[in-house]
């Protein structure tokens, strides 16, 4: 009986090693760009969610100048459109499959925009790579937003009270007191998100990004071997993700050593 | 006794929650004069912290007025001298009121020196060199100049609170608010913090202290307010409050704590 895995099949895929190498490069590049875009987006979204922007605030003030406590007007006066938009974005992105999002971005949005057909580093197709980065970045931005928000909210309220009582404004408080502490706390969670993105980026092969999975597909089509290239892909993903998460765990331990609050 | 210029006028101050079901402050009226050392005492939950925190608007009152420097700070807008309607600048107001908290609230990611120069530099816009010089002078006064480069975590509770006090002083406030500054300290560290506060009082700083230190209230305070259930029940000189309490609840409270 034929065994499940044939060693001879590995030699068949050996000529395609270059494809896997390029695929690995694309996967790492894709993940890095995604994290950067996702983080910037998440920071904006988190600030929107944490903002205290209430344009209808005046409706909640009674004629004596005090805040109304109940009623429709008090409820309307608390409406924060920035928070509403950011929350809607986060919830929609988190409640729909990333595959659907990628297709919508690729076929919907970039179907109307002509991207230059240039090749980065001689082999990365920009018109596939860029929509992939945008779609993944938008998706991870939603998740990172919640990480940043929880990080900011985990900082003791006394910090804000101390800063504000010294006369610092809301923005100064956020910039000098809250964000530096919050970002330090959530750095491991952000790095974890990076590992998740490395794995999730495999899905971009469906729009033709030449990552590791597309190398598998190319080999499958050319040689009709299926299991062995998949095993190679598995090994590459594992070699990318496992050391990264171990590295994160190491830094997490080192960082938590200093402050026991 | 300093001049009797009123610095903060509190009239019928109210803070209600849940449509008035909970009355943290229920009509407090008092005057704080320049140079006063006002000590607020009362059982826990009596609203003394809420009262103190209302003075620099960390709590927004739901009724009454607080006149500070001639401006009613409970209103979002006020009319200035020329009759123009101006928006109340809460940040500017808070600069004039230093606040010291029960849990110190030093910024853990900054050194002691950075803790002290942040607000003077970013809010008042003075240069780093000037801010540092001032900070080191203040630290020297509380005997912590050599710890300027340390992080808050490396300090004892008493040291942290002394830093918190001079951090507030670095903004040159007109009044200092103390919210149970010794309640989170080990007993042997209470003295060093109270000494700094006594020093301040001697220099003529206007102070409002919420505290359980009856010895401090008696020795340093020139006026004592007794609060219970959101109401100001009795106020007077330390002698009156401690030797001749009139209100039965104050008598009951003193019997328990003294």
Coordinates of C-alpha atoms in Angstrom, one line a residue:
Chain A
X1 CA 0.0 0.0 0.0
X2 CA 1.1 3.5 -0.8
X3 CA 2.3 5.3 2.3
X4 CA 0.7 8.7 3.2
X5 CA 3.9 10.6 2.6
X6 CA 6.5 9.6 0.1
X7 CA 10.0 10.8 0.5
X8 CA 10.5 10.7 -3.2
X9 CA 7.8 13.4 -3.6
X10 CA 10.0 15.8 -1.6
X11 CA 12.7 15.5 -4.2
X12 CA 10.0 16.4 -6.8
X13 CA 9.3 19.7 -5.1
X14 CA 13.0 20.5 -4.5
X15 CA 13.3 22.5 -7.8
X16 CA 10.5 24.8 -6.5
X17 CA 12.5 25.8 -3.4
X18 CA 12.9 29.3 -4.7
X19 CA 9.1 29.7 -4.7
X20 CA 8.9 28.8 -1.1
X21 CA 11.8 31.2 -0.2
X22 CA 10.0 34.0 -2.0
X23 CA 6.7 33.1 -0.4
X24 CA 8.3 33.3 3.0
X25 CA 9.7 36.7 2.2
X26 CA 6.3 37.9 1.1
X27 CA 4.6 36.5 4.1
X28 CA 6.9 38.3 6.5
X29 CA 6.8 41.5 4.5
X30 CA 3.0 41.3 4.4
X31 CA 2.7 40.8 8.1
X32 CA 5.1 43.6 9.0
X33 CA 3.2 46.1 6.8
X34 CA -0.1 44.9 8.1
X35 CA 1.0 45.4 11.7
X36 CA 2.2 48.9 11.0
X37 CA -1.0 49.9 9.1
X38 CA -3.1 48.1 11.6
X39 CA -1.5 49.8 14.6
X40 CA -1.8 53.3 13.1
X41 CA -5.5 52.6 12.3
X42 CA -6.0 51.1 15.7
X43 CA -4.5 54.1 17.5
X44 CA -6.9 56.4 15.7
X45 CA -9.9 54.1 16.3
X46 CA -9.0 53.7 20.0
X47 CA -8.7 57.5 20.5
X48 CA -12.1 57.9 18.8
X49 CA -13.6 55.3 21.1
X50 CA -12.0 56.9 24.2
X51 CA -12.8 60.5 23.1
X52 CA -15.2 62.7 25.0
X53 CA -16.5 64.5 21.9
X54 CA -20.1 65.3 22.5
X55 CA -21.3 68.0 20.0
X56 CA -24.8 67.9 21.4
X57 CA -23.6 68.4 25.0
X58 CA -25.5 71.7 25.2
X59 CA -28.8 69.9 25.0
X60 CA -28.1 68.3 28.3
X61 CA -27.6 71.5 30.3
X62 CA -30.6 72.9 31.9
X63 CA -31.4 76.6 32.1
X64 CA -29.6 77.1 35.3
X65 CA -26.4 75.7 33.8
X66 CA -26.3 72.3 35.5
X67 CA -26.1 69.0 33.8
X68 CA -29.5 67.3 33.4
X69 CA -29.5 63.9 35.1
X70 CA -32.3 62.1 33.1
X71 CA -34.5 62.3 30.1
X72 CA -34.2 62.2 26.4
X73 CA -32.1 65.3 26.2
X74 CA -29.6 64.0 28.7
X75 CA -29.3 60.8 26.6
X76 CA -28.9 62.7 23.4
X77 CA -26.3 65.0 24.9
X78 CA -24.1 62.0 25.7
X79 CA -24.0 60.9 22.0
X80 CA -20.5 60.7 20.8
X81 CA -20.4 60.3 17.0
X82 CA -16.6 59.5 16.9
X83 CA -17.1 56.7 19.4
X84 CA -20.2 55.5 17.4
X85 CA -18.3 55.3 14.1
X86 CA -15.3 53.6 15.6
X87 CA -17.4 51.1 17.5
X88 CA -19.4 50.3 14.4
X89 CA -16.2 49.8 12.4
X90 CA -14.7 47.5 15.0
X91 CA -17.8 45.4 15.4
X92 CA -18.4 45.0 11.7
X93 CA -14.8 44.0 11.0
X94 CA -14.8 41.6 13.9
X95 CA -18.1 40.0 13.1
X96 CA -17.4 39.2 9.4
X97 CA -15.0 36.7 7.9
X98 CA -11.6 38.1 6.9
X99 CA -12.0 36.2 3.5
X100 CA -15.1 38.2 2.7
X101 CA -13.3 41.4 3.7
X102 CA -10.4 40.6 1.4
X103 CA -12.6 39.9 -1.5
X104 CA -14.6 43.1 -1.0
X105 CA -11.4 45.1 -0.8
X106 CA -9.8 43.4 -3.8
X107 CA -12.7 43.1 -6.2
X108 CA -14.9 46.0 -4.8
X109 CA -12.5 48.8 -3.8
X110 CA -9.4 48.0 -5.9
X111 CA -11.6 46.9 -8.8
X112 CA -12.3 50.6 -9.4
X113 CA -8.8 51.8 -8.7
X114 CA -6.0 51.0 -11.2
X115 CA -2.8 50.1 -9.3
X116 CA 0.5 50.3 -11.2
X117 CA 1.5 46.9 -12.4
X118 CA 5.0 47.2 -10.9
X119 CA 6.9 44.3 -9.3
X120 CA 8.6 44.9 -5.9
X121 CA 12.0 43.2 -5.5
X122 CA 11.5 41.8 -9.0
X123 CA 8.8 39.3 -8.0
X124 CA 6.1 40.8 -5.8
X125 CA 3.1 41.8 -7.8
X126 CA 2.1 45.2 -6.3
X127 CA -1.5 45.1 -7.6
X128 CA -2.1 42.0 -5.5
X129 CA 0.2 42.7 -2.6
X130 CA -1.2 46.2 -1.8
X131 CA -4.9 45.2 -1.6
X132 CA -3.8 42.3 0.6
X133 CA -2.0 44.6 3.0
X134 CA -4.9 47.0 3.1
X135 CA -7.5 44.4 3.8
X136 CA -5.4 42.6 6.5
X137 CA -4.4 46.0 8.0
X138 CA -8.1 47.1 8.2
X139 CA -9.0 43.8 9.8
X140 CA -6.2 43.7 12.4
X141 CA -6.8 47.4 13.1
X142 CA -10.1 46.5 14.5
X143 CA -8.6 43.9 16.8
X144 CA -5.6 46.1 17.8
X145 CA -8.0 48.9 18.6
X146 CA -9.6 46.8 21.3
X147 CA -6.2 45.9 22.6
X148 CA -5.1 49.5 22.8
X149 CA -8.4 50.6 24.3
X150 CA -8.2 48.0 27.1
X151 CA -4.6 49.0 27.7
X152 CA -5.6 52.6 28.2
X153 CA -8.5 51.7 30.4
X154 CA -6.3 49.4 32.5
X155 CA -4.3 52.4 33.7
X156 CA -5.4 53.5 37.2
X157 CA -7.8 56.4 37.1
X158 CA -5.6 58.1 39.8
X159 CA -3.0 58.8 37.1
X160 CA -5.5 60.9 35.1
X161 CA -6.7 62.6 38.2
X162 CA -3.1 63.5 39.2
X163 CA -2.3 64.8 35.8
X164 CA -5.4 66.8 35.4
X165 CA -5.1 68.3 38.9
X166 CA -1.6 69.5 37.9
X167 CA -3.3 71.4 35.1
X168 CA -2.4 69.1 32.2
X169 CA -5.1 69.0 29.5
X170 CA -6.8 65.9 28.3
X171 CA -4.5 65.6 25.3
X172 CA -1.4 66.2 27.4
X173 CA -2.5 63.6 29.9
X174 CA -3.0 61.0 27.1
X175 CA 0.3 61.8 25.5
X176 CA 2.6 62.1 28.5
X177 CA 0.9 59.9 31.1
X178 CA -1.5 57.4 29.8
X179 CA -0.2 56.2 26.4
X180 CA 3.4 55.6 27.5
X181 CA 2.2 53.4 30.3
X182 CA -0.5 51.7 28.2
X183 CA 1.7 50.9 25.3
X184 CA 4.3 49.3 27.5
X185 CA 1.6 47.1 29.0
X186 CA 0.1 46.0 25.7
X187 CA 3.3 45.5 23.8
X188 CA 3.1 41.7 24.2
X189 CA -0.5 41.7 23.0
X190 CA 0.6 43.7 19.9
X191 CA 3.4 41.2 19.3
X192 CA 1.0 38.4 19.6
X193 CA -1.2 40.0 17.0
X194 CA 1.8 40.0 14.8
X195 CA 2.0 36.2 15.1
X196 CA -1.7 35.9 14.4
X197 CA -1.3 38.0 11.3
X198 CA 1.6 35.8 10.0
X199 CA -0.8 32.9 10.1
X200 CA -3.8 34.8 8.9
X201 CA -1.9 36.2 5.9
X202 CA -2.1 32.7 4.3
X203 CA -5.6 33.7 3.2
X204 CA -4.3 36.4 0.8
X205 CA -3.2 33.7 -1.6
X206 CA -6.9 33.7 -2.7
X207 CA -6.4 37.1 -4.3
X208 CA -3.1 36.0 -5.9
X209 CA -0.5 37.3 -3.4
X210 CA 2.5 35.1 -3.8
X211 CA 2.9 34.1 -0.2
X212 CA 3.8 30.6 1.1
X213 CA 0.4 29.2 0.3
X214 CA 0.6 30.3 -3.3
X215 CA 3.9 28.4 -3.5
X216 CA 2.1 25.3 -2.3
X217 CA -0.5 25.8 -5.0
X218 CA 2.0 26.3 -7.7
X219 CA 3.8 23.1 -6.8
X220 CA 0.6 21.3 -6.6
X221 CA -0.4 22.4 -10.1
X222 CA 2.9 21.5 -11.6
X223 CA 3.7 18.2 -9.9
X224 CA 0.3 16.9 -8.6
X225 CA 1.9 16.3 -5.2
X226 CA -0.3 17.8 -2.5
X227 CA 0.6 16.6 1.0
X228 CA 4.4 17.2 0.8
X229 CA 4.3 20.9 -0.2
X230 CA 1.7 21.4 2.5
X231 CA 4.1 19.9 5.1
X232 CA 6.9 22.2 3.9
X233 CA 4.5 25.2 4.3
X234 CA 3.6 24.0 7.7
X235 CA 7.2 23.7 8.7
X236 CA 7.9 27.3 7.4
X237 CA 4.9 28.8 9.2
X238 CA 5.9 27.0 12.4
X239 CA 9.5 28.2 12.1
X240 CA 8.2 31.8 11.7
X241 CA 5.6 31.8 14.5
X242 CA 7.0 29.6 17.2
X243 CA 10.3 31.5 17.8
X244 CA 8.5 34.8 17.5
X245 CA 6.0 33.8 20.3
X246 CA 8.9 32.5 22.4
X247 CA 10.7 35.7 21.9
X248 CA 7.6 37.7 23.0
X249 CA 7.3 35.5 26.1
X250 CA 10.9 36.2 26.9
X251 CA 10.5 40.0 26.7
X252 CA 7.2 39.8 28.5
X253 CA 8.9 38.2 31.5
X254 CA 11.8 40.7 31.4
X255 CA 9.4 43.7 31.2
X256 CA 7.2 42.5 34.0
X257 CA 10.2 42.0 36.3
X258 CA 10.7 45.8 37.0
X259 CA 7.3 46.9 38.0
X260 CA 5.1 45.1 40.5
X261 CA 2.3 47.5 41.0
Chain B
X1 CA -3.9 84.6 61.7
X2 CA -3.6 85.7 58.1
X3 CA -5.9 88.2 56.4
X4 CA -9.5 87.3 56.2
X5 CA -9.7 87.4 52.4
X6 CA -12.1 84.8 51.2
X7 CA -10.3 82.5 48.6
X8 CA -13.0 79.9 48.1
X9 CA -16.7 80.5 48.8
X10 CA -18.8 77.4 48.8
X11 CA -22.6 77.9 48.8
X12 CA -25.2 75.1 49.1
X13 CA -22.9 72.7 47.2
X14 CA -24.7 69.5 46.1
X15 CA -23.6 66.3 44.4
X16 CA -26.5 63.9 43.8
X17 CA -26.4 60.6 42.1
X18 CA -29.3 58.5 40.7
X19 CA -31.7 61.5 40.5
X20 CA -31.0 62.5 44.1
X21 CA -31.4 59.0 45.7
X22 CA -27.8 59.2 46.8
X23 CA -26.7 62.6 48.2
X24 CA -22.9 62.6 48.4
X25 CA -23.0 66.3 49.1
X26 CA -26.3 67.8 50.4
X27 CA -26.0 71.5 50.7
X28 CA -22.6 72.4 52.0
X29 CA -21.9 76.1 52.7
X30 CA -18.5 77.3 53.9
X31 CA -15.8 79.8 53.3
X32 CA -12.1 79.2 52.9
X33 CA -9.9 82.2 53.6
X34 CA -6.4 82.9 52.5
X35 CA -3.9 81.3 54.9
X36 CA -6.5 79.0 56.3
X37 CA -5.7 75.4 57.3
X38 CA -9.1 73.8 57.1
X39 CA -9.3 70.2 58.3
X40 CA -12.3 68.2 57.2
X41 CA -13.2 65.2 59.5
X42 CA -16.1 62.8 59.5
X43 CA -16.9 59.1 59.3
X44 CA -16.2 57.3 56.0
X45 CA -18.8 57.9 53.4
X46 CA -19.7 61.3 54.9
X47 CA -18.8 63.1 51.6
X48 CA -15.6 64.8 52.8
X49 CA -13.6 63.5 49.9
X50 CA -16.3 64.4 47.4
X51 CA -16.3 67.9 48.9
X52 CA -12.6 68.2 48.4
X53 CA -12.6 66.8 44.9
X54 CA -15.5 69.2 44.0
X55 CA -13.2 72.1 44.7
X56 CA -11.0 71.4 41.7
X57 CA -13.9 69.9 39.7
X58 CA -12.6 66.3 39.7
X59 CA -16.2 65.8 40.7
X60 CA -18.8 67.9 38.9
X61 CA -21.3 69.3 41.4
X62 CA -25.0 69.0 40.5
X63 CA -26.0 72.1 42.4
X64 CA -24.8 75.1 44.4
X65 CA -21.8 77.3 43.6
X66 CA -18.1 77.5 44.3
X67 CA -16.6 81.0 43.9
X68 CA -12.9 80.8 43.4
X69 CA -10.9 83.9 42.5
X70 CA -14.2 85.7 41.9
X71 CA -15.5 83.1 39.4
X72 CA -18.2 80.6 39.9
X73 CA -16.4 77.5 38.7
X74 CA -19.5 75.2 38.8
X75 CA -20.7 77.0 35.6
X76 CA -19.3 76.2 32.2
X77 CA -19.3 79.9 31.3
X78 CA -19.0 83.1 33.2
X79 CA -19.0 86.8 32.6
X80 CA -15.5 88.4 33.0
X81 CA -14.8 91.9 34.2
X82 CA -15.7 93.5 30.9
X83 CA -19.0 91.7 30.8
X84 CA -18.0 89.3 28.1
X85 CA -19.1 85.6 28.4
X86 CA -16.0 83.4 28.7
X87 CA -15.7 79.7 28.8
X88 CA -14.4 78.3 32.0
X89 CA -10.9 77.0 31.5
X90 CA -10.7 74.0 33.9
X91 CA -7.0 73.3 33.2
X92 CA -6.1 76.9 34.2
X93 CA -8.2 76.6 37.3
X94 CA -6.6 73.4 38.4
X95 CA -3.1 74.8 38.1
X96 CA -4.0 77.1 41.0
X97 CA -5.1 74.2 43.2
X98 CA -2.5 71.6 44.1
X99 CA -3.9 68.2 45.0
X100 CA -2.3 65.4 47.0
X101 CA -4.0 62.0 46.9
X102 CA -4.3 59.1 49.2
X103 CA -2.5 56.8 46.8
X104 CA 0.2 59.3 45.8
X105 CA -0.5 58.8 42.1
X106 CA 3.1 59.5 41.0
X107 CA 3.7 58.7 37.4
X108 CA 5.5 55.3 37.6
X109 CA 7.1 55.5 34.1
X110 CA 9.0 58.7 35.0
X111 CA 11.8 59.5 37.4
X112 CA 11.1 61.7 40.4
X113 CA 12.6 64.7 38.7
X114 CA 10.6 64.1 35.5
X115 CA 7.4 63.7 37.7
X116 CA 8.1 67.2 39.1
X117 CA 9.1 69.1 35.9
X118 CA 6.4 67.7 33.6
X119 CA 3.6 70.1 34.5
X120 CA 5.7 73.2 35.0
X121 CA 7.3 72.6 31.5
X122 CA 4.2 71.5 29.6
X123 CA 1.5 73.6 31.3
X124 CA 3.4 76.7 32.3
X125 CA 5.9 76.5 29.5
X126 CA 9.0 77.3 31.6
X127 CA 12.4 75.9 30.5
X128 CA 13.7 72.6 31.5
X129 CA 16.7 74.1 33.3
X130 CA 14.5 76.4 35.3
X131 CA 12.0 73.7 36.1
X132 CA 14.8 71.3 37.2
X133 CA 16.4 73.9 39.4
X134 CA 13.1 74.6 41.1
X135 CA 12.3 70.9 41.4
X136 CA 15.6 70.1 43.0
X137 CA 15.1 73.0 45.5
X138 CA 11.7 71.6 46.4
X139 CA 13.1 68.1 46.8
X140 CA 15.9 69.4 49.0
X141 CA 13.3 70.9 51.3
X142 CA 11.7 67.5 51.9
X143 CA 15.1 65.8 52.1
X144 CA 14.8 63.8 48.9
X145 CA 17.2 65.6 46.6
X146 CA 19.4 62.6 46.3
X147 CA 16.5 60.5 45.0
X148 CA 15.7 62.8 42.0
X149 CA 16.9 60.1 39.5
X150 CA 15.0 57.3 41.2
X151 CA 11.7 55.8 40.0
X152 CA 8.6 56.0 42.2
X153 CA 8.7 52.2 42.7
X154 CA 12.1 52.5 44.5
X155 CA 10.7 54.9 47.1
X156 CA 8.9 54.1 50.3
X157 CA 5.3 55.3 50.8
X158 CA 6.3 58.2 52.9
X159 CA 8.9 59.3 50.4
X160 CA 6.3 59.0 47.6
X161 CA 3.9 61.2 49.4
X162 CA 6.5 63.8 50.1
X163 CA 7.3 63.8 46.4
X164 CA 3.6 64.1 45.5
X165 CA 3.4 67.2 47.8
X166 CA 6.3 69.0 46.3
X167 CA 5.2 68.0 42.8
X168 CA 2.0 69.9 43.4
X169 CA 3.9 72.8 45.0
X170 CA 6.1 73.1 41.8
X171 CA 3.0 74.6 40.1
X172 CA 2.9 77.3 42.8
X173 CA -0.7 76.8 43.6
X174 CA -2.8 79.2 45.7
X175 CA -4.3 76.4 47.7
X176 CA -3.3 72.8 48.4
X177 CA -6.0 70.1 48.7
X178 CA -5.0 67.0 50.7
X179 CA -7.2 63.9 50.3
X180 CA -6.4 61.6 53.2
X181 CA -2.6 61.9 52.5
X182 CA -1.5 59.6 55.3
X183 CA -4.2 56.9 55.1
X184 CA -2.3 54.6 52.8
X185 CA 1.0 54.9 54.8
X186 CA 2.6 52.6 57.3
X187 CA 2.3 54.1 60.7
X188 CA 6.0 54.9 61.0
X189 CA 5.9 57.0 57.9
X190 CA 2.9 59.1 58.8
X191 CA 5.0 61.5 60.8
X192 CA 7.4 62.5 58.0
X193 CA 4.5 63.4 55.7
X194 CA 2.7 65.4 58.5
X195 CA 5.9 67.3 59.2
X196 CA 6.0 68.5 55.6
X197 CA 2.4 69.6 55.8
X198 CA 3.0 71.4 59.1
X199 CA 5.9 73.2 57.5
X200 CA 3.7 74.3 54.6
X201 CA 1.0 75.5 57.0
X202 CA 3.7 77.5 58.9
X203 CA 4.7 79.2 55.6
X204 CA 1.1 80.4 55.2
X205 CA -0.1 78.1 52.5
X206 CA -3.8 77.8 52.3
X207 CA -4.7 74.2 52.9
X208 CA -7.8 72.0 52.9
X209 CA -7.1 68.6 54.4
X210 CA -9.3 65.6 54.6
X211 CA -7.7 63.4 57.2
X212 CA -8.2 61.0 60.1
X213 CA -5.2 62.4 61.9
X214 CA -7.0 64.1 64.8
X215 CA -3.6 65.2 66.3
X216 CA -2.8 67.0 63.1
X217 CA -6.3 68.6 63.0
X218 CA -5.8 69.8 66.5
X219 CA -2.3 71.1 66.2
X220 CA -2.1 72.6 62.7
X221 CA -5.7 73.3 61.7
X222 CA -7.2 76.7 62.4
X223 CA -10.6 75.5 61.4
X224 CA -12.2 72.1 61.6
X225 CA -15.3 71.0 59.5
X226 CA -17.2 68.0 60.6
X227 CA -19.2 66.3 57.9
X228 CA -21.7 63.4 58.0
X229 CA -24.1 62.1 55.3
X230 CA -23.2 64.8 52.9
X231 CA -23.9 67.7 55.3
X232 CA -21.6 70.1 57.1
X233 CA -22.8 69.5 60.7
X234 CA -20.4 71.6 62.6
X235 CA -17.5 73.9 62.0
X236 CA -15.2 75.8 64.3
X237 CA -11.8 76.2 65.8
X238 CA -10.1 72.9 66.9
X239 CA -10.7 73.8 70.5
X240 CA -14.4 74.2 69.9
X241 CA -14.7 71.0 67.9
X242 CA -12.6 68.7 70.1
X243 CA -13.2 70.2 73.6
X244 CA -16.8 71.5 73.3
X245 CA -18.6 69.5 70.5
X246 CA -22.2 70.5 70.2
X247 CA -23.6 68.1 67.6
X248 CA -24.5 64.7 69.0
X249 CA -23.1 63.0 65.9
X250 CA -19.8 64.8 66.3
X251 CA -19.7 63.8 70.0
X252 CA -20.4 60.2 69.0
X253 CA -17.7 60.3 66.2
X254 CA -15.1 61.8 68.5
X255 CA -15.9 59.2 71.2
X256 CA -15.0 56.6 68.6
X257 CA -11.8 58.0 67.2
X258 CA -10.1 59.7 70.2

